[in-house]
Amino acid sequence: MLALPEVEVVRRDLEKEIVGRRIKDVEIRPGSNSMKIIKRHGRRKEFQDLLLGARVDKIARLGTWLVLELDSDRALVIDLGDTAHVLKTSASEAIATYTHIVIGFTIGGQLRLIDPKLTGEVFVTPTAELGTLDGGLPALIDPLGA
């Protein structure tokens, strides 16, 4: 599992790159392994429909989770687990092995989730439910929080 400071660095980098960008397309790569990353959603289309057309308004961190707050009153939550990482790339860059999710923006390339051992998870939740994590457990106090 990534340490809090590492996740905070990722958050700050992504904040510079994708806040204000609108999601143009969402690709969950072929194969059943990619479905394990979005296991809270029954189908690829359900996950995609929740994100398409939304704008990234803010990127926060809840513990070791990255939270992309969207203008649609939803949030994209990324748990990097032990082995996952996210990359901001150009759309023309070759897709790396173990890439499970590719999110394209109307301006400014793509965000890719790469997870060789499938330890991460990505899901969309209503913003109002961000005060709870993992099916209703209260969010922990964040030692790096303001």
mmCIF file of C-alpha atoms in Angstrom:
data_model
loop_
_atom_site.group_PDB
_atom_site.id
_atom_site.type_symbol
_atom_site.label_atom_id
_atom_site.label_comp_id
_atom_site.label_asym_id
_atom_site.label_seq_id
_atom_site.Cartn_x
_atom_site.Cartn_y
_atom_site.Cartn_z
ATOM 1 C CA MET A 1 0.000 0.000 0.000
ATOM 2 C CA LEU A 2 1.251 3.453 -0.813
ATOM 3 C CA ALA A 3 2.036 5.725 2.118
ATOM 4 C CA LEU A 4 0.005 8.898 2.674
ATOM 5 C CA PRO A 5 2.782 11.247 1.505
ATOM 6 C CA GLU A 6 3.136 9.341 -1.792
ATOM 7 C CA VAL A 7 -0.593 9.503 -2.458
ATOM 8 C CA GLU A 8 -0.581 13.221 -1.619
ATOM 9 C CA VAL A 9 2.156 13.793 -4.222
ATOM 10 C CA VAL A 10 0.057 11.955 -6.818
ATOM 11 C CA ARG A 11 -2.980 14.054 -5.835
ATOM 12 C CA ARG A 12 -1.082 17.317 -6.244
ATOM 13 C CA ASP A 13 0.310 16.268 -9.622
ATOM 14 C CA LEU A 14 -3.124 15.255 -10.895
ATOM 15 C CA GLU A 15 -4.662 18.449 -9.547
ATOM 16 C CA LYS A 16 -2.357 20.481 -11.806
ATOM 17 C CA GLU A 17 -3.086 18.283 -14.811
ATOM 18 C CA ILE A 18 -6.794 17.431 -14.864
ATOM 19 C CA VAL A 19 -8.894 19.773 -12.686
ATOM 20 C CA GLY A 20 -11.299 21.603 -14.991
ATOM 21 C CA ARG A 21 -11.110 18.916 -17.688
ATOM 22 C CA ARG A 22 -14.239 17.250 -19.031
ATOM 23 C CA ILE A 23 -14.368 13.472 -19.461
ATOM 24 C CA LYS A 24 -14.857 12.575 -23.107
ATOM 25 C CA ASP A 25 -14.550 8.799 -23.005
ATOM 26 C CA VAL A 26 -13.980 5.962 -20.579
ATOM 27 C CA GLU A 27 -12.484 2.643 -21.617
ATOM 28 C CA ILE A 28 -12.412 -0.381 -19.369
ATOM 29 C CA ARG A 29 -9.911 -2.591 -21.120
ATOM 30 C CA PRO A 30 -11.073 -5.989 -22.435
ATOM 31 C CA GLY A 31 -10.831 -9.014 -20.196
ATOM 32 C CA SER A 32 -12.275 -10.056 -16.877
ATOM 33 C CA ASN A 33 -9.314 -8.695 -14.911
ATOM 34 C CA SER A 34 -10.339 -5.119 -15.644
ATOM 35 C CA MET A 35 -13.776 -5.855 -14.195
ATOM 36 C CA LYS A 36 -12.097 -6.735 -10.880
ATOM 37 C CA ILE A 37 -10.908 -3.126 -10.637
ATOM 38 C CA ILE A 38 -14.493 -1.808 -10.955
ATOM 39 C CA LYS A 39 -16.110 -4.623 -8.962
ATOM 40 C CA ARG A 40 -18.684 -2.320 -7.304
ATOM 41 C CA HIS A 41 -20.214 -1.755 -10.739
ATOM 42 C CA GLY A 42 -21.922 -4.681 -12.414
ATOM 43 C CA ARG A 43 -21.139 -3.700 -15.984
ATOM 44 C CA ARG A 44 -18.621 -1.632 -17.891
ATOM 45 C CA LYS A 45 -21.387 0.537 -19.353
ATOM 46 C CA GLU A 46 -22.754 1.416 -15.900
ATOM 47 C CA PHE A 47 -19.324 2.688 -14.831
ATOM 48 C CA GLN A 48 -18.785 4.558 -18.102
ATOM 49 C CA ASP A 49 -22.204 6.235 -18.045
ATOM 50 C CA LEU A 50 -21.565 7.650 -14.562
ATOM 51 C CA LEU A 51 -18.438 9.452 -15.810
ATOM 52 C CA LEU A 52 -19.103 10.508 -19.402
ATOM 53 C CA GLY A 53 -19.475 14.255 -19.833
ATOM 54 C CA ALA A 54 -18.561 15.090 -16.232
ATOM 55 C CA ARG A 55 -15.953 17.743 -15.396
ATOM 56 C CA VAL A 56 -13.303 17.179 -12.729
ATOM 57 C CA ASP A 57 -13.859 19.998 -10.218
ATOM 58 C CA LYS A 58 -11.482 19.003 -7.439
ATOM 59 C CA ILE A 59 -9.070 16.266 -6.425
ATOM 60 C CA ALA A 60 -8.964 15.333 -2.768
ATOM 61 C CA ARG A 61 -7.437 12.547 -0.732
ATOM 62 C CA LEU A 62 -9.219 10.478 1.911
ATOM 63 C CA GLY A 63 -6.509 8.460 3.602
ATOM 64 C CA THR A 64 -4.798 6.648 0.751
ATOM 65 C CA TRP A 65 -7.753 7.062 -1.608
ATOM 66 C CA LEU A 66 -7.776 9.650 -4.390
ATOM 67 C CA VAL A 67 -11.153 11.336 -4.838
ATOM 68 C CA LEU A 68 -11.937 13.138 -8.089
ATOM 69 C CA GLU A 69 -14.983 15.283 -7.328
ATOM 70 C CA LEU A 70 -17.090 15.804 -10.441
ATOM 71 C CA ASP A 71 -19.590 18.484 -11.432
ATOM 72 C CA SER A 72 -22.275 15.778 -11.618
ATOM 73 C CA ASP A 73 -22.545 15.481 -7.794
ATOM 74 C CA ARG A 74 -20.545 12.284 -8.040
ATOM 75 C CA ALA A 75 -16.974 11.385 -7.226
ATOM 76 C CA LEU A 76 -14.551 8.974 -8.844
ATOM 77 C CA VAL A 77 -12.715 7.186 -6.029
ATOM 78 C CA ILE A 78 -9.365 5.527 -6.765
ATOM 79 C CA ASP A 79 -7.819 3.121 -4.268
ATOM 80 C CA LEU A 80 -4.321 2.407 -5.557
ATOM 81 C CA GLY A 81 -3.871 -0.645 -3.336
ATOM 82 C CA ASP A 82 -0.360 -2.099 -3.245
ATOM 83 C CA THR A 83 0.590 -2.054 -6.913
ATOM 84 C CA ALA A 84 -1.629 0.329 -8.882
ATOM 85 C CA HIS A 85 -0.629 3.723 -10.182
ATOM 86 C CA VAL A 86 -2.197 6.402 -12.342
ATOM 87 C CA LEU A 87 -0.522 8.130 -15.254
ATOM 88 C CA LYS A 88 -1.517 11.266 -17.128
ATOM 89 C CA THR A 89 -0.509 10.617 -20.747
ATOM 90 C CA SER A 90 -1.148 11.845 -24.254
ATOM 91 C CA ALA A 91 -3.777 9.937 -26.211
ATOM 92 C CA SER A 92 -1.163 8.895 -28.770
ATOM 93 C CA GLU A 93 1.093 7.186 -26.227
ATOM 94 C CA ALA A 94 1.100 3.376 -26.384
ATOM 95 C CA ILE A 95 -1.031 1.684 -23.747
ATOM 96 C CA ALA A 96 1.140 -0.114 -21.197
ATOM 97 C CA THR A 97 0.644 -3.704 -20.142
ATOM 98 C CA TYR A 98 -1.696 -4.058 -17.142
ATOM 99 C CA THR A 99 -3.594 -0.874 -18.036
ATOM 100 C CA HIS A 100 -7.174 -1.506 -16.930
ATOM 101 C CA ILE A 101 -8.910 1.875 -17.251
ATOM 102 C CA VAL A 102 -8.333 4.737 -19.693
ATOM 103 C CA ILE A 103 -10.192 8.011 -19.132
ATOM 104 C CA GLY A 104 -9.963 10.502 -21.998
ATOM 105 C CA PHE A 105 -10.516 14.236 -21.637
ATOM 106 C CA THR A 106 -11.858 16.706 -24.197
ATOM 107 C CA ILE A 107 -8.613 18.658 -23.795
ATOM 108 C CA GLY A 108 -5.397 17.297 -22.397
ATOM 109 C CA GLY A 109 -4.868 13.602 -22.972
ATOM 110 C CA GLN A 110 -5.772 10.646 -20.809
ATOM 111 C CA LEU A 111 -5.649 9.313 -17.267
ATOM 112 C CA ARG A 112 -4.675 5.643 -17.113
ATOM 113 C CA LEU A 113 -4.900 3.193 -14.221
ATOM 114 C CA ILE A 114 -2.216 0.523 -14.336
ATOM 115 C CA ASP A 115 -2.325 -2.334 -11.826
ATOM 116 C CA PRO A 116 -0.235 -5.470 -12.423
ATOM 117 C CA LYS A 117 -1.538 -7.404 -9.396
ATOM 118 C CA LEU A 118 -5.121 -6.106 -9.302
ATOM 119 C CA THR A 119 -4.818 -4.701 -5.777
ATOM 120 C CA GLY A 120 -6.555 -1.412 -6.580
ATOM 121 C CA GLU A 121 -10.177 -0.465 -6.954
ATOM 122 C CA VAL A 122 -12.023 2.317 -8.750
ATOM 123 C CA PHE A 123 -15.658 3.261 -8.248
ATOM 124 C CA VAL A 124 -18.099 6.134 -8.653
ATOM 125 C CA THR A 125 -20.181 7.252 -5.678
ATOM 126 C CA PRO A 126 -22.469 10.194 -4.923
ATOM 127 C CA THR A 127 -20.456 13.085 -3.467
ATOM 128 C CA ALA A 128 -22.838 13.205 -0.491
ATOM 129 C CA GLU A 129 -21.649 9.724 0.530
ATOM 130 C CA LEU A 130 -17.951 10.607 0.699
ATOM 131 C CA GLY A 131 -18.121 10.841 4.493
ATOM 132 C CA THR A 132 -18.237 7.061 4.632
ATOM 133 C CA LEU A 133 -15.862 4.570 3.095
ATOM 134 C CA ASP A 134 -16.180 0.937 2.081
ATOM 135 C CA GLY A 135 -19.847 0.278 2.532
ATOM 136 C CA GLY A 136 -20.641 2.513 5.459
ATOM 137 C CA LEU A 137 -17.570 2.487 7.673
ATOM 138 C CA PRO A 138 -16.847 5.996 8.960
ATOM 139 C CA ALA A 139 -13.985 7.796 7.248
ATOM 140 C CA LEU A 140 -10.828 7.769 9.329
ATOM 141 C CA ILE A 141 -9.171 10.927 10.612
ATOM 142 C CA ASP A 142 -6.496 11.948 8.123
ATOM 143 C CA PRO A 143 -3.138 12.708 9.781
ATOM 144 C CA LEU A 144 -2.096 14.832 6.787
ATOM 145 C CA GLY A 145 -5.450 16.617 6.580
ATOM 146 C CA ALA A 146 -5.798 20.314 7.228
#
